[in-house]
Amino acid sequence: MLRLRDRLLLPVLALGALVGATGPAPAAHKRPNLVIILADDVALMDFGAYGGEARTPNIDALAARGALFTQYRASPLCSPSRAMLLTGMDAHLTGVATIPEVLPKEQRGKPGYSMALEPGVLTLADRLRAAGYRTVMAGKWHLGEAADEMPQAHGFERSFALAASGADNWDDRAYMPYYKDAPWFEDGVEASLPEDFYSSRFIVDTAIRYLAQTDQDKPFFAYIPFQAIHIPVQAPQDFVARYKGRYDAGWDALRRERHHRAQALGLIPQGAPLAAPPPEFRSWQSLSDEDRALYAARMEVNAAMLEAMDFHIGRLIAHLKATGQYDNTIFVVSSDNGPEPSRGDDSLSLAAYHRLTGYDIAPAQMGGPGVWGFIGPEWAAAAATPGAWFKFYATEGGIRVPLIVAGPGVAAQRVTSPAMVSDVAPTVLDWLKVPTTPGQGKPMTGRSLLPVLNGEVASAYGPDEARAVEVSGNSALYLGDYKITRSVPPVGDGQWRLYNLAKDPGETSDLSAREPATKARLLAEWDAYAKRVGVLPMPEGYNSETQIARNIAARLLSNYPLLWGVVAGALLMLGAGIWLAFRQLRRRLRAA
């Protein structure tokens, strides 16, 4: 009798058998193409191949014919992960150690914290273009904001790039007050969007157009970083309707479902404890009937947005099959970090922004134009199961994400080797036989996973080789089965904790008191890592939510200089009012 895990995998494996050789066969000597697909805020178990609820048949087909990684880690925030993905370097060495939205003034402009790729940092596009590849990208960039920091300055022959952390998926407008507008650039020049814009469709349309316009005699590298499923969560109604009622049981039920499926699929050991919810986690039953309906509908759109992305990935795959390029193309599919916990219904300033910009967070029909969709921390924590917590934090829910690699010569397999986001670039360069010659750009810190994919070794890392990541104080270091992690406010407390992930992948039992020698060893490894890559300490009392508010206020005054007069006038009026009230109070006290 088949085990449950095998029964769950059979549809994926069968699908893989159906999507083998397709279209005209490429010349045997032709160098492989490369497509890197990056989803935004997608959890480990969101894709169907990993046990998710959303329908992702095209991604699942790639997983079925290629390598599905189960122990891959990114960083806890988008820009550092993107920098590491494209350069093969630790984020602190690229200039993008964090995101500008949470950057404190004490770190601004320091080496590694310029918020753009620094001189000497080469991307995959730089290296592949020099090796004779045509290089195109369409989607979210977020590795600099100025025109000369866009993809055309980093090796991309053609690009249509979003400079911001996100934007609306239906319209040409910003999604948060930090941005004055949605900063899209085509080949480094500010650009506008078409009237019929929907992000996933447009990104694929643009990539296909660029592939048709560039030199057909050259192999290509296409980088396709989607906006899905970043806030605002939005999707076409025909996709949304397919999930009606799917999440009515709530986030507590989804946590249990995903925990059970994770064990069945072998993503965690049988009997591993369920990750604890984050602080201030609301129970589903504590919500009113109206709020439960709203939150269930929001999660339906989240799944629909993921399916819509997969649908348009299918269009790209169909194009490559029709042009005879599919079988000679390497595909890498991943996510930049875990799911987004931010809410849109608990902030007076955000509510004011929504009123000013015409966004609605609770319409009769979720997902359409003008709707600022989100899932919130409870759904995010449930989606991140079997990991703990979510995006922003270096807990397993924030950085353990999917990685699928498929292409010529890669057998269908499940890979349990540890892997980091900085390993992707050296892996594909090794695969494509593109040398990383010393002296050509700053050296990579990642390592090639090709020996693992080829079956030469079981693990890319030895038991005594540490792997680490840090973003704005949220930190993790892995050594063998152990992990130390530190989470800063508002959710964390800044304390280091020790876990044995082989037994406790949900990080439920801190071993600091029981295994102090192990913790001391990992902390020593951490200190060496931090010194090596240039991690800066966080200011005393740092809180990412507070910092975002400060940076938004500063950006608003920069974007709208007239606000200086309004703010100054309001402060003067407030001061005058306080002074008059004080004088009246003093007169009354004297009269008494």
Coordinates of C-alpha atoms in Angstrom, one line a residue:
M1 CA 0.0 0.0 0.0
L2 CA 1.3 3.5 -0.9
R3 CA 2.1 5.8 2.0
L4 CA 0.1 9.0 2.2
R5 CA 3.2 11.1 1.1
D6 CA 3.5 8.9 -2.1
R7 CA -0.2 9.2 -2.9
L8 CA 0.0 13.0 -2.6
L9 CA 3.0 13.1 -4.9
L10 CA 1.6 10.8 -7.6
P11 CA -0.4 13.5 -9.4
V12 CA 2.7 15.7 -9.5
L13 CA 4.9 12.9 -10.8
A14 CA 2.4 11.8 -13.4
L15 CA 2.1 15.4 -14.6
G16 CA 5.9 15.5 -15.0
A17 CA 5.7 12.4 -17.3
L18 CA 3.3 14.3 -19.5
V19 CA 5.4 17.4 -19.9
G20 CA 8.6 15.9 -21.2
A21 CA 10.0 16.6 -24.6
T22 CA 7.7 19.1 -26.3
G23 CA 8.0 21.1 -29.5
P24 CA 10.9 21.2 -32.0
A25 CA 14.1 19.7 -30.5
P26 CA 16.9 22.2 -30.0
A27 CA 20.3 21.7 -31.5
A28 CA 22.5 19.5 -29.3
H29 CA 25.3 22.0 -29.1
K30 CA 23.1 25.0 -28.2
R31 CA 23.7 26.5 -24.8
P32 CA 20.7 26.3 -22.4
N33 CA 18.5 29.3 -21.8
L34 CA 17.7 30.4 -18.2
V35 CA 14.4 31.6 -16.7
I36 CA 14.3 32.7 -13.1
I37 CA 10.7 33.1 -11.8
L38 CA 10.5 34.9 -8.4
A39 CA 7.2 35.0 -6.6
D40 CA 6.7 37.6 -3.8
D41 CA 5.8 36.7 -0.2
V42 CA 5.0 33.0 -1.1
A43 CA 5.3 30.6 1.8
L44 CA 7.0 27.2 1.7
M45 CA 3.6 25.3 1.3
D46 CA 1.8 27.7 -1.0
F47 CA 2.6 26.0 -4.4
G48 CA 0.5 22.9 -5.1
A49 CA 3.7 20.8 -5.4
Y50 CA 4.4 21.6 -1.7
G51 CA 0.9 20.9 -0.6
G52 CA -0.8 24.3 -1.0
E53 CA -4.5 24.9 -1.6
A54 CA -4.0 27.2 -4.7
R55 CA -4.0 25.5 -8.1
T56 CA -0.5 25.9 -9.6
P57 CA -0.3 23.2 -12.3
N58 CA 2.4 24.9 -14.4
I59 CA 4.8 25.3 -11.4
D60 CA 3.8 21.8 -10.2
A61 CA 4.8 20.4 -13.7
L62 CA 8.3 21.9 -13.4
A63 CA 8.6 20.5 -9.9
A64 CA 7.6 17.0 -11.2
R65 CA 10.3 16.9 -13.9
G66 CA 13.0 18.6 -11.8
A67 CA 14.3 19.1 -8.3
L68 CA 12.1 20.2 -5.5
F69 CA 14.2 21.6 -2.6
T70 CA 12.9 21.2 1.0
Q71 CA 15.6 22.9 3.0
Y72 CA 16.1 26.2 1.1
R73 CA 16.3 29.5 2.8
A74 CA 16.0 33.1 1.6
S75 CA 16.3 36.3 3.6
P76 CA 13.3 37.6 5.6
L77 CA 12.8 40.7 3.3
C78 CA 12.5 41.2 -0.4
S79 CA 15.4 43.4 -1.5
P80 CA 18.2 41.5 0.3
S81 CA 16.9 38.2 -1.1
R82 CA 16.8 39.7 -4.7
A83 CA 20.3 41.0 -4.3
M84 CA 21.5 37.6 -3.1
L85 CA 19.7 35.7 -5.8
L86 CA 21.1 37.8 -8.7
T87 CA 24.6 38.2 -7.4
G88 CA 25.4 35.0 -5.4
M89 CA 26.7 37.3 -2.6
D90 CA 25.6 37.9 0.9
A91 CA 23.3 40.9 0.9
H92 CA 25.6 43.1 3.1
L93 CA 28.3 42.8 0.4
T94 CA 26.0 44.0 -2.3
G95 CA 24.8 47.3 -0.8
V96 CA 21.3 46.0 -0.1
A97 CA 21.5 44.8 3.5
T98 CA 17.8 45.7 4.1
I99 CA 15.0 47.7 2.5
P100 CA 14.9 51.5 2.6
E101 CA 11.5 51.4 4.2
V102 CA 12.9 50.1 7.5
L103 CA 16.4 51.6 7.3
P104 CA 17.4 53.7 10.4
K105 CA 19.3 56.9 9.9
E106 CA 22.3 55.5 11.8
Q107 CA 22.9 53.0 8.9
R108 CA 22.0 55.2 6.0
G109 CA 24.8 55.5 3.5
K110 CA 27.2 53.1 5.3
P111 CA 29.0 50.4 3.2
G112 CA 26.5 47.6 2.5
Y113 CA 23.5 49.9 3.3
S114 CA 23.4 52.2 0.3
M115 CA 20.1 50.5 -0.8
A116 CA 21.4 49.9 -4.3
L117 CA 23.8 47.5 -5.9
E118 CA 27.3 49.0 -5.2
P119 CA 30.3 49.3 -7.6
G120 CA 32.0 46.0 -8.3
V121 CA 28.8 43.9 -7.7
L122 CA 28.0 41.9 -10.8
T123 CA 24.6 40.3 -11.4
L124 CA 23.8 37.2 -13.3
A125 CA 22.8 39.5 -16.2
D126 CA 26.2 41.1 -16.2
R127 CA 28.0 37.8 -16.3
L128 CA 25.7 36.1 -18.8
R129 CA 25.5 39.1 -21.2
A130 CA 29.3 39.1 -21.2
A131 CA 29.2 35.4 -22.1
G132 CA 27.0 36.0 -25.1
Y133 CA 23.5 35.8 -23.6
R134 CA 20.6 38.2 -24.3
T135 CA 19.2 39.4 -21.0
V136 CA 15.7 40.5 -20.2
M137 CA 13.6 41.2 -17.1
A138 CA 10.1 42.3 -16.4
G139 CA 8.6 42.8 -12.9
K140 CA 9.7 44.0 -9.5
W141 CA 13.3 45.2 -9.1
H142 CA 13.5 47.0 -5.7
L143 CA 17.3 47.2 -5.9
G144 CA 17.6 51.0 -6.1
E145 CA 15.3 53.9 -6.9
A146 CA 17.2 56.1 -9.3
A147 CA 17.1 55.7 -13.0
D148 CA 20.8 54.8 -13.1
E149 CA 20.2 52.1 -10.6
M150 CA 17.7 50.2 -12.7
P151 CA 18.3 46.8 -14.5
Q152 CA 19.9 48.4 -17.6
A153 CA 22.8 49.4 -15.4
H154 CA 23.3 45.9 -14.2
G155 CA 23.5 43.8 -17.4
F156 CA 19.9 43.7 -18.6
E157 CA 19.5 44.4 -22.4
R158 CA 15.8 45.0 -22.0
S159 CA 13.8 45.7 -18.8
F160 CA 10.5 46.9 -17.5
A161 CA 11.1 47.3 -13.8
L162 CA 9.2 48.4 -10.7
A163 CA 11.6 50.3 -8.4
A164 CA 9.4 50.1 -5.4
S165 CA 8.6 47.4 -2.9
G166 CA 5.2 47.0 -4.5
A167 CA 2.5 48.7 -6.3
D168 CA -1.1 48.3 -7.4
N169 CA -1.8 45.3 -9.6
W170 CA -4.6 46.9 -11.6
D171 CA -3.6 50.5 -11.9
D172 CA -0.6 52.8 -12.3
R173 CA -0.4 53.9 -8.7
A174 CA 1.4 53.5 -5.4
Y175 CA 0.2 51.2 -2.6
M176 CA 1.6 52.9 0.4
P177 CA 2.4 56.5 1.4
Y178 CA 6.2 56.0 1.3
Y179 CA 5.9 56.2 -2.5
K180 CA 4.5 59.2 -4.4
D181 CA 3.6 57.0 -7.3
A182 CA 4.3 53.6 -8.8
P183 CA 7.9 54.0 -10.2
W184 CA 8.0 51.9 -13.3
F185 CA 11.0 52.2 -15.6
E186 CA 11.6 50.7 -19.1
D187 CA 15.3 50.4 -19.9
G188 CA 16.0 53.1 -17.3
V189 CA 13.4 55.6 -18.5
E190 CA 10.3 56.3 -16.5
A191 CA 7.3 54.5 -18.1
S192 CA 3.6 54.3 -17.8
L193 CA 1.3 51.2 -17.8
P194 CA -1.3 50.2 -20.4
E195 CA -5.0 50.7 -19.7
D196 CA -5.7 47.0 -19.4
F197 CA -2.9 46.4 -17.0
Y198 CA -2.9 43.4 -14.6
S199 CA 0.5 42.8 -13.1
S200 CA 1.0 39.1 -13.8
R201 CA -0.3 39.2 -17.3
F202 CA 1.7 42.3 -18.2
I203 CA 4.9 40.9 -16.8
V204 CA 4.7 37.8 -18.9
D205 CA 3.5 39.8 -22.0
T206 CA 6.5 42.0 -21.7
A207 CA 9.0 39.2 -21.2
I208 CA 7.6 37.4 -24.3
R209 CA 7.8 40.7 -26.3
Y210 CA 11.4 41.2 -25.2
L211 CA 12.4 37.7 -26.2
A212 CA 10.9 38.2 -29.6
Q213 CA 12.7 41.6 -30.1
T214 CA 16.2 40.5 -29.1
D215 CA 18.8 38.5 -31.0
Q216 CA 17.3 35.0 -31.7
D217 CA 20.7 33.5 -32.4
K218 CA 21.7 34.0 -28.8
P219 CA 20.6 32.0 -25.8
F220 CA 18.6 34.1 -23.3
F221 CA 18.3 34.8 -19.6
A222 CA 14.8 36.0 -18.5
Y223 CA 14.3 37.2 -15.0
I224 CA 10.6 37.4 -14.1
P225 CA 10.0 38.7 -10.6
F226 CA 6.2 38.9 -10.1
Q227 CA 4.3 41.2 -7.8
A228 CA 2.1 38.2 -6.7
I229 CA 1.3 37.8 -3.9
H230 CA 2.5 41.0 -2.3
I231 CA 0.1 43.6 -0.9
P232 CA -2.2 44.8 -2.3
V233 CA -3.6 41.3 -2.8
Q234 CA -5.7 41.5 -6.0
A235 CA -6.9 39.0 -8.6
P236 CA -9.4 38.6 -11.4
Q237 CA -12.8 37.5 -10.3
D238 CA -12.9 34.3 -12.4
F239 CA -9.9 33.1 -10.3
V240 CA -11.3 34.3 -7.0
A241 CA -14.6 32.5 -7.5
R242 CA -12.8 29.1 -7.6
Y243 CA -11.9 29.5 -3.9
K244 CA -15.3 30.5 -2.5
G245 CA -15.7 29.0 0.9
R246 CA -12.2 27.3 0.9
Y247 CA -11.0 29.3 3.9
D248 CA -14.3 29.6 5.9
A249 CA -12.9 27.3 8.6
G250 CA -10.3 30.0 9.5
W251 CA -6.7 30.3 10.2
D252 CA -6.6 28.0 13.2
A253 CA -7.9 25.2 10.9
L254 CA -5.4 26.0 8.2
R255 CA -2.5 25.9 10.6
R256 CA -3.5 22.3 11.5
E257 CA -4.2 21.3 7.9
R258 CA -0.8 22.5 6.7
H259 CA 1.0 21.0 9.7
H260 CA -0.6 17.6 8.9
R261 CA 0.2 17.9 5.2
A262 CA 3.8 18.9 5.9
Q263 CA 4.3 15.6 7.9
A264 CA 2.6 13.6 5.1
L265 CA 4.8 15.1 2.4
G266 CA 8.0 14.7 4.5
L267 CA 8.6 18.4 4.8
I268 CA 8.9 17.9 8.6
P269 CA 9.4 14.7 10.7
Q270 CA 6.3 12.7 11.8
G271 CA 5.2 13.9 15.2
A272 CA 7.1 17.3 15.0
P273 CA 5.3 19.8 17.2
L274 CA 3.1 22.5 15.6
A275 CA 4.8 25.9 15.5
A276 CA 3.5 28.3 18.2
P277 CA 1.5 31.3 16.9
P278 CA 3.1 34.7 17.1
P279 CA 2.3 37.0 20.0
E280 CA -1.2 38.7 19.9
F281 CA -2.4 36.0 17.5
R282 CA -6.2 36.3 17.4
S283 CA -8.3 33.1 17.5
W284 CA -10.6 32.7 14.5
Q285 CA -13.6 32.4 16.9
S286 CA -12.8 35.7 18.6
L287 CA -13.8 37.6 15.4
S288 CA -17.3 38.7 14.6
D289 CA -19.2 36.9 11.9
E290 CA -18.7 40.0 9.6
D291 CA -14.9 40.0 10.2
R292 CA -14.6 36.2 9.6
A293 CA -16.4 36.6 6.3
L294 CA -14.0 39.5 5.3
Y295 CA -10.9 37.7 6.3
A296 CA -12.0 34.4 4.6
A297 CA -12.6 36.4 1.4
R298 CA -9.2 38.0 1.6
M299 CA -7.5 34.7 1.8
E300 CA -9.6 33.5 -1.2
V301 CA -8.1 36.4 -3.2
N302 CA -4.6 35.4 -2.0
A303 CA -5.0 31.9 -3.4
A304 CA -6.5 33.3 -6.6
M305 CA -3.7 35.7 -7.1
L306 CA -1.2 32.8 -6.9
E307 CA -3.2 30.8 -9.4
A308 CA -3.4 33.8 -11.8
M309 CA 0.4 34.1 -11.6
D310 CA 0.7 30.4 -12.4
F311 CA -1.7 30.7 -15.3
H312 CA 0.5 33.4 -16.9
I313 CA 3.6 31.3 -16.2
G314 CA 1.8 28.7 -18.3
R315 CA 1.5 31.2 -21.1
L316 CA 5.3 31.8 -21.0
I317 CA 5.9 28.0 -21.0
A318 CA 3.5 27.6 -24.0
H319 CA 5.4 30.2 -25.9
L320 CA 8.7 28.5 -25.2
K321 CA 7.3 25.2 -26.3
A322 CA 5.8 26.7 -29.5
T323 CA 9.2 28.2 -30.4
G324 CA 11.2 25.0 -29.6
Q325 CA 13.0 26.5 -26.7
Y326 CA 11.3 24.8 -23.7
D327 CA 13.4 21.6 -23.6
N328 CA 16.7 23.6 -23.6
T329 CA 15.7 26.0 -20.9
I330 CA 16.7 25.9 -17.2
F331 CA 13.8 27.0 -14.9
V332 CA 14.3 28.3 -11.3
V333 CA 11.2 29.0 -9.4
S334 CA 11.3 30.5 -5.8
S335 CA 10.0 33.1 -3.4
D336 CA 11.8 36.0 -1.8
N337 CA 10.6 35.5 1.7
G338 CA 7.7 34.2 3.8
P339 CA 4.1 35.6 3.8
E340 CA 3.3 39.2 4.5
P341 CA 1.7 39.9 7.9
S342 CA 0.8 43.5 7.6
R343 CA -2.8 44.5 8.1
G344 CA -4.8 47.3 6.5
D345 CA -7.5 47.7 9.1
D346 CA -5.5 48.6 12.3
S347 CA -3.8 51.9 11.4
L348 CA -5.4 55.4 11.5
S349 CA -2.6 56.8 9.2
L350 CA -3.1 54.0 6.7
A351 CA -6.9 54.4 6.9
A352 CA -6.4 58.1 6.1
Y353 CA -4.1 57.2 3.2
H354 CA -6.8 54.8 1.8
R355 CA -9.4 57.6 2.0
L356 CA -7.2 60.0 0.2
T357 CA -6.3 57.6 -2.5
G358 CA -9.7 55.9 -2.9
Y359 CA -8.6 52.4 -1.7
D360 CA -11.2 50.2 -0.1
I361 CA -10.3 47.4 2.3
A362 CA -13.8 45.9 2.8
P363 CA -15.8 45.9 -0.4
A364 CA -18.6 43.6 -1.3
Q365 CA -16.3 42.0 -3.8
M366 CA -12.7 41.5 -2.9
G367 CA -9.7 41.5 -5.3
G368 CA -10.7 44.0 -7.9
P369 CA -9.4 47.5 -8.9
G370 CA -9.4 49.9 -6.0
V371 CA -9.3 47.2 -3.4
W372 CA -6.3 47.2 -1.0
G373 CA -6.2 43.5 -0.2
F374 CA -4.2 41.9 2.6
I375 CA -4.3 38.7 4.7
G376 CA -2.9 39.9 8.0
P377 CA -0.6 38.2 10.6
E378 CA -2.9 35.3 11.5
W379 CA -3.3 34.1 7.9
A380 CA 0.4 34.8 7.3
A381 CA 1.4 32.6 10.2
A382 CA -1.0 29.9 9.1
A383 CA 0.3 30.0 5.5
A384 CA 3.9 29.8 6.9
T385 CA 3.2 26.5 8.7
P386 CA 5.2 24.3 9.3
G387 CA 7.5 27.3 10.1
A388 CA 7.0 29.9 12.8
W389 CA 6.0 33.5 12.2
F390 CA 6.4 35.1 8.8
K391 CA 8.1 37.8 6.6
F392 CA 10.4 40.3 8.4
Y393 CA 11.7 37.7 10.8
A394 CA 14.4 35.0 10.4
T395 CA 12.2 32.4 11.9
E396 CA 11.5 29.4 9.7
G397 CA 8.2 30.9 8.6
G398 CA 10.0 34.0 7.4
I399 CA 12.9 32.4 5.4
R400 CA 12.1 28.8 4.6
V401 CA 10.6 29.0 1.1
P402 CA 10.1 26.9 -2.0
L403 CA 12.8 26.3 -4.6
I404 CA 12.2 24.4 -7.8
V405 CA 15.0 23.8 -10.4
A406 CA 14.2 22.0 -13.7
G407 CA 16.1 21.8 -17.0
P408 CA 18.2 19.7 -19.3
G409 CA 20.0 16.9 -17.5
V410 CA 18.2 17.3 -14.1
A411 CA 16.4 14.2 -13.0
A412 CA 13.1 14.3 -11.1
Q413 CA 14.1 14.4 -7.4
R414 CA 13.5 15.8 -4.0
V415 CA 16.6 17.6 -2.6
T416 CA 17.1 17.7 1.2
S417 CA 20.5 19.4 1.0
P418 CA 20.7 22.8 2.8
A419 CA 20.6 25.6 0.3
M420 CA 20.7 29.4 0.5
V421 CA 19.4 32.0 -1.9
S422 CA 23.0 33.1 -2.6
D423 CA 23.6 29.6 -4.0
V424 CA 21.4 30.1 -7.0
A425 CA 23.7 32.3 -9.1
P426 CA 26.8 30.2 -8.7
T427 CA 24.7 27.1 -9.5
V428 CA 23.4 28.3 -12.8
L429 CA 26.7 29.8 -13.8
D430 CA 28.3 26.4 -13.1
W431 CA 25.6 24.7 -15.1
L432 CA 26.1 27.1 -18.0
K433 CA 29.9 26.8 -17.8
V434 CA 30.3 30.5 -17.4
P435 CA 33.4 31.1 -15.4
T436 CA 33.5 33.5 -12.4
T437 CA 37.0 34.6 -12.9
P438 CA 38.7 36.2 -9.9
G439 CA 39.1 39.9 -10.5
Q440 CA 35.9 40.2 -12.5
G441 CA 33.6 41.8 -9.9
K442 CA 33.5 41.1 -6.2
P443 CA 33.7 37.4 -5.3
M444 CA 30.5 35.3 -4.7
T445 CA 29.9 33.9 -1.3
G446 CA 27.3 31.3 -2.4
R447 CA 28.3 27.9 -3.7
S448 CA 27.2 25.7 -6.6
L449 CA 24.4 23.2 -6.0
L450 CA 25.1 21.5 -9.3
P451 CA 27.0 18.5 -7.7
V452 CA 23.8 17.9 -5.6
L453 CA 21.6 18.2 -8.7
N454 CA 23.8 15.8 -10.6
G455 CA 23.8 13.2 -7.7
E456 CA 27.5 13.6 -7.0
V457 CA 27.0 14.6 -3.4
A458 CA 24.1 14.5 -1.0
S459 CA 24.7 17.9 0.6
A460 CA 26.3 21.1 -0.6
Y461 CA 27.2 21.9 3.0
G462 CA 29.2 19.8 5.5
P463 CA 28.0 19.4 9.1
D464 CA 30.5 22.0 10.4
E465 CA 29.8 24.6 7.7
A466 CA 27.6 27.5 9.0
R467 CA 25.1 29.4 6.9
A468 CA 23.7 32.8 8.1
V469 CA 21.4 35.6 7.2
E470 CA 20.6 39.0 8.8
V471 CA 18.2 41.8 7.9
S472 CA 17.6 44.8 10.2
G473 CA 18.5 42.8 13.3
N474 CA 16.5 39.7 12.5
S475 CA 19.1 37.0 12.3
A476 CA 19.6 33.3 11.9
L477 CA 22.6 31.0 11.7
Y478 CA 22.5 27.3 10.9
L479 CA 25.1 24.7 11.8
G480 CA 24.3 21.0 11.3
D481 CA 20.9 20.3 12.9
Y482 CA 21.0 23.5 15.0
K483 CA 19.9 27.0 14.5
I484 CA 20.1 30.2 16.5
T485 CA 17.7 33.0 15.7
R486 CA 17.0 36.5 17.0
S487 CA 13.9 38.5 16.3
V488 CA 13.6 42.2 17.1
P489 CA 10.5 44.2 18.0
P490 CA 7.6 44.7 17.4
V491 CA 7.0 40.9 17.5
G492 CA 10.4 39.8 18.8
D493 CA 12.4 40.7 21.9
G494 CA 15.9 40.8 20.6
Q495 CA 17.0 37.6 22.4
W496 CA 19.0 34.8 20.8
R497 CA 17.3 31.3 20.9
L498 CA 18.7 27.9 20.1
Y499 CA 16.7 25.1 18.3
N500 CA 17.3 21.7 16.9
L501 CA 15.5 21.8 13.6
A502 CA 15.8 18.1 13.0
K503 CA 13.4 17.5 15.9
D504 CA 11.7 20.9 16.2
P505 CA 11.3 22.6 12.8
G506 CA 8.6 24.8 14.2
E507 CA 11.0 26.4 16.7
T508 CA 8.9 25.6 19.8
S509 CA 11.5 24.6 22.4
D510 CA 14.5 26.9 23.1
L511 CA 17.5 24.8 24.1
S512 CA 19.6 27.7 25.3
A513 CA 19.6 26.6 29.0
R514 CA 20.0 22.9 28.2
E515 CA 22.8 23.2 25.6
P516 CA 24.8 26.3 26.5
A517 CA 28.0 25.0 24.8
T518 CA 26.2 24.5 21.5
K519 CA 24.7 28.0 21.7
A520 CA 28.1 29.5 22.5
R521 CA 29.6 27.8 19.4
L522 CA 26.8 29.1 17.1
L523 CA 27.1 32.6 18.6
A524 CA 30.9 32.5 17.9
E525 CA 30.1 31.5 14.3
W526 CA 27.6 34.4 14.1
D527 CA 30.2 36.9 15.3
A528 CA 32.6 35.7 12.7
Y529 CA 29.9 36.0 10.0
A530 CA 28.8 39.4 11.1
K531 CA 32.4 40.7 11.0
R532 CA 33.1 39.1 7.7
V533 CA 30.2 40.6 5.8
G534 CA 29.8 43.9 7.7
V535 CA 26.6 43.5 9.6
L536 CA 25.9 46.8 11.4
P537 CA 24.3 46.8 14.9
M538 CA 20.8 48.1 15.2
P539 CA 20.2 51.3 17.1
E540 CA 19.0 51.0 20.7
G541 CA 15.3 50.4 20.9
Y542 CA 14.9 49.8 17.2
N543 CA 11.4 48.7 16.1
S544 CA 10.7 48.1 12.4
E545 CA 7.1 49.4 12.6
T546 CA 8.2 52.6 14.3
Q547 CA 11.0 53.0 11.7
I548 CA 8.6 52.6 8.8
A549 CA 6.4 55.3 10.2
R550 CA 9.3 57.7 10.6
N551 CA 10.6 57.0 7.1
I552 CA 7.1 57.4 5.6
A553 CA 6.8 60.8 7.4
A554 CA 10.2 61.9 6.1
R555 CA 9.3 60.7 2.6
L556 CA 5.9 62.5 2.6
L557 CA 7.5 65.8 3.5
S558 CA 10.1 65.2 0.7
N559 CA 7.5 64.3 -1.9
Y560 CA 5.1 67.1 -0.9
P561 CA 7.0 70.2 0.2
L562 CA 3.8 72.1 0.9
L563 CA 3.2 69.7 3.8
W564 CA 6.1 71.5 5.6
G565 CA 3.9 74.6 5.8
V566 CA 0.8 72.7 6.8
V567 CA 2.7 70.8 9.5
A568 CA 4.5 74.0 10.7
G569 CA 1.2 75.9 10.8
A570 CA -0.5 73.1 12.7
L571 CA 2.3 73.0 15.3
L572 CA 2.2 76.7 15.7
M573 CA -1.5 76.6 16.2
L574 CA -1.2 73.8 18.7
G575 CA 1.6 75.7 20.6
A576 CA -0.5 78.9 20.6
G577 CA -3.5 77.0 21.9
I578 CA -1.5 75.4 24.7
W579 CA 0.0 78.8 25.6
L580 CA -3.4 80.5 25.8
A581 CA -4.8 77.6 27.8
F582 CA -1.9 77.9 30.2
R583 CA -2.4 81.7 30.6
Q584 CA -6.1 81.3 31.3
L585 CA -5.4 78.6 33.9
R586 CA -2.8 80.8 35.6
R587 CA -5.2 83.7 35.8
R588 CA -7.8 81.5 37.4
L589 CA -5.4 80.2 39.9
R590 CA -4.3 83.7 40.9
A591 CA -8.0 84.8 41.2
A592 CA -8.6 81.9 43.5

